[in-house]
Short mmCIF file of C-alpha atoms in Angstrom, two decimals:
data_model
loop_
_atom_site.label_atom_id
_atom_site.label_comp_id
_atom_site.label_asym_id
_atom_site.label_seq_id
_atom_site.Cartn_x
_atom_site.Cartn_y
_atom_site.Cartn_z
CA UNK I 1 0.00 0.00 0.00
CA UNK I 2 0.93 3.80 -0.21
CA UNK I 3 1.41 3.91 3.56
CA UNK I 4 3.64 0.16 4.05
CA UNK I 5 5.36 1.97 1.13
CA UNK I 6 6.31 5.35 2.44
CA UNK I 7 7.03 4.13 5.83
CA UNK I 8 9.67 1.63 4.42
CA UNK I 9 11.06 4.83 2.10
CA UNK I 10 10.95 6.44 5.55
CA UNK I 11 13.06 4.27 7.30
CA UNK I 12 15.40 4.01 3.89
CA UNK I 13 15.93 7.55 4.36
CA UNK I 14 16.49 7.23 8.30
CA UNK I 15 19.19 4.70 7.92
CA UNK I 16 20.76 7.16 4.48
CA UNK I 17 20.65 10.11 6.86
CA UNK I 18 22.03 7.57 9.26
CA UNK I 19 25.18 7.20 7.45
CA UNK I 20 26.18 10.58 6.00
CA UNK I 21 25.80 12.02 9.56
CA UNK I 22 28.54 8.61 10.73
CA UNK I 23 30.88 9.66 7.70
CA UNK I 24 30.29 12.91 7.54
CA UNK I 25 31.90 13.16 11.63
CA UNK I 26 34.51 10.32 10.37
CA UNK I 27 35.96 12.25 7.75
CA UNK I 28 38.46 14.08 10.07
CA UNK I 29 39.63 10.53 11.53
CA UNK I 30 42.13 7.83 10.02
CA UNK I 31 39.83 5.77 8.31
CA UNK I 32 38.71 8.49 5.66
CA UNK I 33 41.25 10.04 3.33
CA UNK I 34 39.29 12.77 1.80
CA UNK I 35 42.70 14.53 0.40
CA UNK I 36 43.59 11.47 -2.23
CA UNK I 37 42.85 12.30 -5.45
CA UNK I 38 42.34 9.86 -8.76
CA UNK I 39 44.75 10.03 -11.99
CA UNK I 40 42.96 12.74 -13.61
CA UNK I 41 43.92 15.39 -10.88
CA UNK I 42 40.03 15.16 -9.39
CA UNK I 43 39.61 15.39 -5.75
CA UNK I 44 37.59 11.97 -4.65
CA UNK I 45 36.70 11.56 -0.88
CA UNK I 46 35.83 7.59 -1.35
CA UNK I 47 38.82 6.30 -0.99
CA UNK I 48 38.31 4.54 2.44
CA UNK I 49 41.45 2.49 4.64
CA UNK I 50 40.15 -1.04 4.94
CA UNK I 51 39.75 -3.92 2.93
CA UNK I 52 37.26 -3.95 0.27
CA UNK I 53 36.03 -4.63 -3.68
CA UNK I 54 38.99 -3.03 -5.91
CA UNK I 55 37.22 -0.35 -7.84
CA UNK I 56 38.37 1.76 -11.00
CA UNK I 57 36.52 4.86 -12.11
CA UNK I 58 34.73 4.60 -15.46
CA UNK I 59 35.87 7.60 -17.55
CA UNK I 60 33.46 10.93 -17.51
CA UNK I 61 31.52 12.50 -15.43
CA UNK I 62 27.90 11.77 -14.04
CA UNK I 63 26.08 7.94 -12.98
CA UNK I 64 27.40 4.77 -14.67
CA UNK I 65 26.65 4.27 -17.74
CA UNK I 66 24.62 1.53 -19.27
CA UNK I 67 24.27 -0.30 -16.28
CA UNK I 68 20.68 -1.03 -14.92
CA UNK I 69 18.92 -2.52 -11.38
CA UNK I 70 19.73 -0.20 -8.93
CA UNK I 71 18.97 1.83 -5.58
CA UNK I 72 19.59 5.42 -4.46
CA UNK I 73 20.82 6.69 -0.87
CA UNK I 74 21.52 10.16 0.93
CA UNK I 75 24.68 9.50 1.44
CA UNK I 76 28.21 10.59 0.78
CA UNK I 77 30.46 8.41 -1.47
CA UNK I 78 32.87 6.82 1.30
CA UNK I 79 28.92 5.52 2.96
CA UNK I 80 28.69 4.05 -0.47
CA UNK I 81 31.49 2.62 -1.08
CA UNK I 82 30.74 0.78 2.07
CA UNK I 83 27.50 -0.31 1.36
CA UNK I 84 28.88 -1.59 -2.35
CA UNK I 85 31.26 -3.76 -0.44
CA UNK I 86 29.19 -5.37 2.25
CA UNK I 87 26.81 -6.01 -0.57
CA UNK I 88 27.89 -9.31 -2.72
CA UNK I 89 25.17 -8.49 -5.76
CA UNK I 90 26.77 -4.88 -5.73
CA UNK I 91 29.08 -4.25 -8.93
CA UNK I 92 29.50 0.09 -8.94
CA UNK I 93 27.98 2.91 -7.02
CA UNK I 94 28.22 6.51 -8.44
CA UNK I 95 27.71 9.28 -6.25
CA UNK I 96 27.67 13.54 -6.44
CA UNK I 97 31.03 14.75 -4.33
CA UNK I 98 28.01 17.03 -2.59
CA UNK I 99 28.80 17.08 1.11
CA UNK I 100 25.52 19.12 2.12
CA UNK I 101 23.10 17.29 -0.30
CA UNK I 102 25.02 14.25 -1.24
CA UNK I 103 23.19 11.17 -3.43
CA UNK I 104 25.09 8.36 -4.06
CA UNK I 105 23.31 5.08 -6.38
CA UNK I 106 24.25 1.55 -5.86
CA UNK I 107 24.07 -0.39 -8.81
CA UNK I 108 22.65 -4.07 -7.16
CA UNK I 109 19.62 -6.06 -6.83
CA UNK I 110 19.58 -6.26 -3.57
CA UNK I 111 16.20 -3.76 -2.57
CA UNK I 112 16.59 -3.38 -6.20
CA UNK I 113 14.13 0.27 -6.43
CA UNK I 114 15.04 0.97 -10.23
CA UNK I 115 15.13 -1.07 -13.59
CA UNK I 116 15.05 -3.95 -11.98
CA UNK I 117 14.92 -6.43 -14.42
CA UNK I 118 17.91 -5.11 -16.15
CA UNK I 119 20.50 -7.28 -14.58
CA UNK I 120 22.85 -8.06 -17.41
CA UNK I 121 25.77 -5.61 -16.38
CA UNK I 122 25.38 -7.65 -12.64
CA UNK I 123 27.24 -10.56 -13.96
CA UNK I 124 29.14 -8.80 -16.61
CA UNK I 125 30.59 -5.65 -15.26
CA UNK I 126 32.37 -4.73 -17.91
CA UNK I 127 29.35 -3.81 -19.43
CA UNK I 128 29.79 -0.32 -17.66
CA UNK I 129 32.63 1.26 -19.46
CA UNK I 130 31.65 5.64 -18.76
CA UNK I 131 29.64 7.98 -16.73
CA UNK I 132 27.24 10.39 -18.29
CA UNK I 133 25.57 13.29 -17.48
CA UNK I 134 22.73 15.66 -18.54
CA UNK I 135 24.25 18.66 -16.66
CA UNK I 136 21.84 19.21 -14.25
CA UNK I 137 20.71 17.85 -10.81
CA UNK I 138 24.72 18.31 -9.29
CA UNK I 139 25.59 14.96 -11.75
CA UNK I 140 27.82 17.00 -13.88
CA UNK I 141 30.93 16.35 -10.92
CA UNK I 142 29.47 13.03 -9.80
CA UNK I 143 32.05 10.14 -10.72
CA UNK I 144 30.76 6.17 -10.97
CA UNK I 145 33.26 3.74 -9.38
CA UNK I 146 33.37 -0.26 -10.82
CA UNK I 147 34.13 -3.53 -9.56
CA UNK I 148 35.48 -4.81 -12.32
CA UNK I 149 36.47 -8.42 -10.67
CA UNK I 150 38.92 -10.54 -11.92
CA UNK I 151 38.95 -9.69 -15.45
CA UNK I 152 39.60 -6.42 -14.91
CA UNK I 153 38.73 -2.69 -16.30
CA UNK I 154 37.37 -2.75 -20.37
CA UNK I 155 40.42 -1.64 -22.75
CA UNK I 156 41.11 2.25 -22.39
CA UNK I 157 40.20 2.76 -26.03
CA UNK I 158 36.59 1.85 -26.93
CA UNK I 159 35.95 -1.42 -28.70
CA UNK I 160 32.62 -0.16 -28.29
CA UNK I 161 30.41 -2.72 -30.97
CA UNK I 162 33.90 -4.94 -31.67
CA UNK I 163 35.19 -1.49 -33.74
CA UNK I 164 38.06 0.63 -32.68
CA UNK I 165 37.97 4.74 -34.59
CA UNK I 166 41.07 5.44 -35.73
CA UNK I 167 42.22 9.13 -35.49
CA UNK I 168 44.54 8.99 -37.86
CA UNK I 169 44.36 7.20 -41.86
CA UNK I 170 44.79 3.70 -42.34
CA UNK I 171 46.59 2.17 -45.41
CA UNK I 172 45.83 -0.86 -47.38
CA UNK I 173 47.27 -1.93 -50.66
CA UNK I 174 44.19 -4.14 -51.03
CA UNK I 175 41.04 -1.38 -50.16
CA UNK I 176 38.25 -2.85 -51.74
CA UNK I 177 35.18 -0.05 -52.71
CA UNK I 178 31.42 -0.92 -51.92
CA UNK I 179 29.65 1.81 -54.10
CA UNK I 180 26.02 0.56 -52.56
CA UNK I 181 26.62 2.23 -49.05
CA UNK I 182 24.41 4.99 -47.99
CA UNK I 183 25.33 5.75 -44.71
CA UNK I 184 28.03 4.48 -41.84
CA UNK I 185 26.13 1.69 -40.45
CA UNK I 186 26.09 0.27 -44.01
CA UNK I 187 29.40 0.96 -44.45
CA UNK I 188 30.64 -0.86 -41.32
CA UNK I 189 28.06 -3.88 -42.38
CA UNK I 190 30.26 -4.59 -45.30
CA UNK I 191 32.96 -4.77 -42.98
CA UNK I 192 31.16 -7.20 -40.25
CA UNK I 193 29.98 -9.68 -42.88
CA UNK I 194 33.37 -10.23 -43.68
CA UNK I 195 34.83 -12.41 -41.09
CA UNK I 196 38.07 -11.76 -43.52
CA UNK I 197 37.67 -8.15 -43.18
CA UNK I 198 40.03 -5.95 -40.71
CA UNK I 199 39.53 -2.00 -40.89
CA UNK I 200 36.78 -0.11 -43.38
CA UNK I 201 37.20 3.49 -44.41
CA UNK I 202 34.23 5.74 -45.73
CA UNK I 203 33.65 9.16 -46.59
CA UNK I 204 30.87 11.40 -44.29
CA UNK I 205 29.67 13.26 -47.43
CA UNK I 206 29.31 10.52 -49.93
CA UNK I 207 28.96 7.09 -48.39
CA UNK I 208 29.23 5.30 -52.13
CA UNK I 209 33.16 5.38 -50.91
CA UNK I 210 33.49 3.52 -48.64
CA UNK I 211 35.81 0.92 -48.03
CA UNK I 212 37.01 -2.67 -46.52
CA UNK I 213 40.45 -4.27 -46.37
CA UNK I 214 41.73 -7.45 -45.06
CA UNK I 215 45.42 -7.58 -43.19
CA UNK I 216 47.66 -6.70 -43.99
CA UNK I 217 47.18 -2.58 -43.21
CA UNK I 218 49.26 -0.03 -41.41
CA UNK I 219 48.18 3.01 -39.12
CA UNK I 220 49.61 6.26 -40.34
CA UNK I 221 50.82 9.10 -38.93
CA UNK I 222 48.85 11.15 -41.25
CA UNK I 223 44.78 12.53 -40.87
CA UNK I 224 42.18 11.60 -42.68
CA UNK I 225 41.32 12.78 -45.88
CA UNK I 226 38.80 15.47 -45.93
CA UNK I 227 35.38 13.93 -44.88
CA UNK I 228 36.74 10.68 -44.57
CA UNK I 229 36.66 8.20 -40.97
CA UNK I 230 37.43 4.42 -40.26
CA UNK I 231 37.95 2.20 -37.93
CA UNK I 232 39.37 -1.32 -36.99
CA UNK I 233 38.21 -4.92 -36.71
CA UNK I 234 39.40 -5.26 -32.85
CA UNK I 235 41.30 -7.87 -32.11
CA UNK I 236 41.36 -10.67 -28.92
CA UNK I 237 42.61 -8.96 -25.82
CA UNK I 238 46.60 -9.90 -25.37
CA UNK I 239 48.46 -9.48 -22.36
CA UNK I 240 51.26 -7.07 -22.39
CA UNK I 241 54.71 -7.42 -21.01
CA UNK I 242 56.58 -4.18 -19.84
CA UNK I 243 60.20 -4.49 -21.30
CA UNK I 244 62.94 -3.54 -18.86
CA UNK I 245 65.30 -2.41 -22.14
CA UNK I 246 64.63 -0.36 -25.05
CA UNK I 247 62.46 -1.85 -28.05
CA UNK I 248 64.32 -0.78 -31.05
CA UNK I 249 63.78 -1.22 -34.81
CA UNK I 250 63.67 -4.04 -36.56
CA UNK I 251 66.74 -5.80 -38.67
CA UNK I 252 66.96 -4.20 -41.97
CA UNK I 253 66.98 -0.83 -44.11
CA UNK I 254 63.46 -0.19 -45.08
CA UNK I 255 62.81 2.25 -42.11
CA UNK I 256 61.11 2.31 -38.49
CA UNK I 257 58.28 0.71 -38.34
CA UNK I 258 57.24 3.34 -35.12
CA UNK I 259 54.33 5.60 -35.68
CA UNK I 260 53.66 8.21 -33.79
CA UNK I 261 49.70 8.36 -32.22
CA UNK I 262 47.55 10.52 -30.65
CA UNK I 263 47.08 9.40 -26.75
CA UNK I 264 46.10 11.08 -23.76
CA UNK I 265 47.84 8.72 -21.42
CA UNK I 266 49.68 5.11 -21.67
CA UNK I 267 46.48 3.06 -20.97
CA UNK I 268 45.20 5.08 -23.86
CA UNK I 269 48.00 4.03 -26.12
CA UNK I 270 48.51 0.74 -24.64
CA UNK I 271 44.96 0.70 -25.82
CA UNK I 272 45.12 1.45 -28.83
CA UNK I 273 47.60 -1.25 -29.60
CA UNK I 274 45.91 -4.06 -27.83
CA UNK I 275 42.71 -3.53 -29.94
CA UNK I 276 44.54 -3.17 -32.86
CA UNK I 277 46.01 -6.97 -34.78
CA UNK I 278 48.91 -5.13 -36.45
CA UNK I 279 50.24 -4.00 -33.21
CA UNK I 280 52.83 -6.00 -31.62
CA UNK I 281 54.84 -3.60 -28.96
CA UNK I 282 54.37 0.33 -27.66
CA UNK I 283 56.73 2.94 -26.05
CA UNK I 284 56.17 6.48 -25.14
CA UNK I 285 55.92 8.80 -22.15
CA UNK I 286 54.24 11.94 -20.86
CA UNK I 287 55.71 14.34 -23.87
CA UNK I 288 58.13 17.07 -22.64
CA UNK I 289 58.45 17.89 -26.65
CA UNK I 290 55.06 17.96 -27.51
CA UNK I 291 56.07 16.14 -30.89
CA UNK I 292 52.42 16.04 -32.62
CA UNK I 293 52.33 20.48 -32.28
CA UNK I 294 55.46 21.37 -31.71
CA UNK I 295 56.40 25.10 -29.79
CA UNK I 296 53.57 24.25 -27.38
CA UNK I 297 52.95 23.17 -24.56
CA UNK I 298 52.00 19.96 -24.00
CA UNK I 299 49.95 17.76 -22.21
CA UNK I 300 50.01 14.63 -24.32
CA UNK I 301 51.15 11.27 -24.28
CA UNK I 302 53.78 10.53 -26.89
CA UNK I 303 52.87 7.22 -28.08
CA UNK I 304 54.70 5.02 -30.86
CA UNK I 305 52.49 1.70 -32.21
CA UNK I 306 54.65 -0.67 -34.01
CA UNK I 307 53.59 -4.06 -36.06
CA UNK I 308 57.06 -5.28 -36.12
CA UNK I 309 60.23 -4.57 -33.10
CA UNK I 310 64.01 -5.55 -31.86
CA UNK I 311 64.35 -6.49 -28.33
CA UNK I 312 67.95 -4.97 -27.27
CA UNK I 313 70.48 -4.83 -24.12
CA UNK I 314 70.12 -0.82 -24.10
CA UNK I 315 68.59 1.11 -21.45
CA UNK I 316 65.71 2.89 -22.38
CA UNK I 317 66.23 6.49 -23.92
CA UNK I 318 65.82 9.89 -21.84
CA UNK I 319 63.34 11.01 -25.12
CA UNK I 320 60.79 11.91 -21.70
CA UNK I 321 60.38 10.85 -18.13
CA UNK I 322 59.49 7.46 -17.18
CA UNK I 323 59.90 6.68 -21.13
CA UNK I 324 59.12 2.90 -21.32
CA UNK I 325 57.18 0.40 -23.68
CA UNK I 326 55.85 -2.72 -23.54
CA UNK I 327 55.17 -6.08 -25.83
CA UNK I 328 52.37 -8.02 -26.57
CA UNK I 329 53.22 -11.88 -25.57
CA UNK I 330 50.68 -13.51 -27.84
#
């Protein structure tokens, strides 16, 4: 009935108000360490000391993503952090950063209140790969938090629909043109009912150019063509072995293989190369040089992709701090 029901949202809302006022007073003690912030310089007061689900934010801003059953609480995030962990069926929580009106959601089915019945992110976490927002409502600060489990955070660069955008122009000796596409979805179709097919290309303004290719192919250094896009075919996830000397060039006169990629940060480039087959081995660091616009200043990632690499005895170069790279062992 209406009255069972707001007397159990009642008492909800007692035990919510319960816990923001017990972690609100905690926050000046040891177990709350509200001055930690995450990789992207953002100040997050969820980071609690004591054993617990290992949770990596989901890029963006806002609630997670995608995912569905799920319960809301007046609480700040360190009370839902808390409550995630104590509850088994929990996978994420998101929650505002709002210390006088904080909401926090739980994304479970336990007391489920909220699209119940969509439960497939519960067994598949990796299902929630961002946060959104709509900019209103306080969201547009609010950060979700995932327990990925044992197979870990998604790939850094989207796979999103088994595809991986490529920022910069792929080459193929072998592109083969399908003049009957109309759009990108029918462009991409001509890729996906090719089980031989790796990367397709198209143009925005005229989709009778667009374009599939097999392997081999190579990533450029160069953009696009005017109007033009494309993506790859991603490839099964690889694990990656950090090399403790520098990966050099391979035998042979024809050139370095090493081209230089856009990336924000090395899971973004180690990204990049683990969804794409041709890539074998990355290196790069935070970019002192700012190599891509040069007589700037820069806040990149220089990253180098390479589909072919020398392992060597030298110590890595001094081309930027903590310059390192990494090989794919499959």
């Amino acid at each position: 009935s209406e009255c069972s029901c707001q007397s159990i949202m009642s008492k909800r809302m007692q035990k919510s108000t319960a816990l923001l006022v017990v972690f609100s007073s905690a926050a000046s003690s040891s177990k709350l360490r509200g001055d930690i912030h995450d990789t992207e310089g953002t100040l997050i007061a969820d980071r609690v000391e004591r054993s617990g689900k290992d949770y990596t934010r989901a890029s963006g801003n806002g609630w997670c993503a995608g995912a569905g059953a799920r319960r809301y609480g007046q609480m700040i995030c360190a009370g839902a952090k808390i409550m995630c962990d104590e509850d088994n069926a929990c996978v994420a929580y998101a929650c505002n950063h709002h210390d006088l009106a904080p909401v926090a959601v739980l994304y479970t089915s336990t007391e489920c209140t909220t699209d119940c019945n969509e439960t497939a992110y519960l067994s598949n976490p990796q299902l929630i790969t961002k946060a959104v927002h709509t900019g209103d409502s306080g969201w547009a600060e609010a950060t979700c938090h995932v327990a990925y489990g044992s197979a870990g955070p998604p790939w850094p660069y989207s796979c999103e629909g088994g595809y991986m955008n490529s920022s910069t122009a792929i080459y193929s000796a072998a592109w083969q043109l399908h003049g009957s596409a109309s759009n990108q979805a029918e462009c991409k179709a001509m890729c996906e009912n090719n089980a031989n097919c790796a990367a397709w290309k198209g143009n925005a303004s005229n989709w009778s150019f667009c374009y599939t290719t097999e392997l081999p192919f190579a990533r450029t250094q160069s953009g696009w063509p005017a109007g033009y896009t494309g993506a790859i075919k991603c490839t099964t996830r690889c694990p990656f072995v950090v090399s403790e000397t520098e990966l050099g060039d391979p035998a042979g006169d024809s050139g370095s293989p090493w081209t230089l990629q856009p990336a924000t940060s090395r899971k973004h480039c180690e990204g990049q190369c683990a969804a794409d087959p041709t890539c074998v081995a990355y290196k790069g660091a935070k970019d002192t040089g700012c190599l891509l616009t040069p007589n700037q200043e820069c806040t990149d990632f220089t990253c180098y992709l390479t589909p072919a690499y020398a392992n060597t005895t030298a110590a890595w170069e001094a081309d930027g701090p903590n310059w390192s790279g990494a090989y794919k062992t499959c």
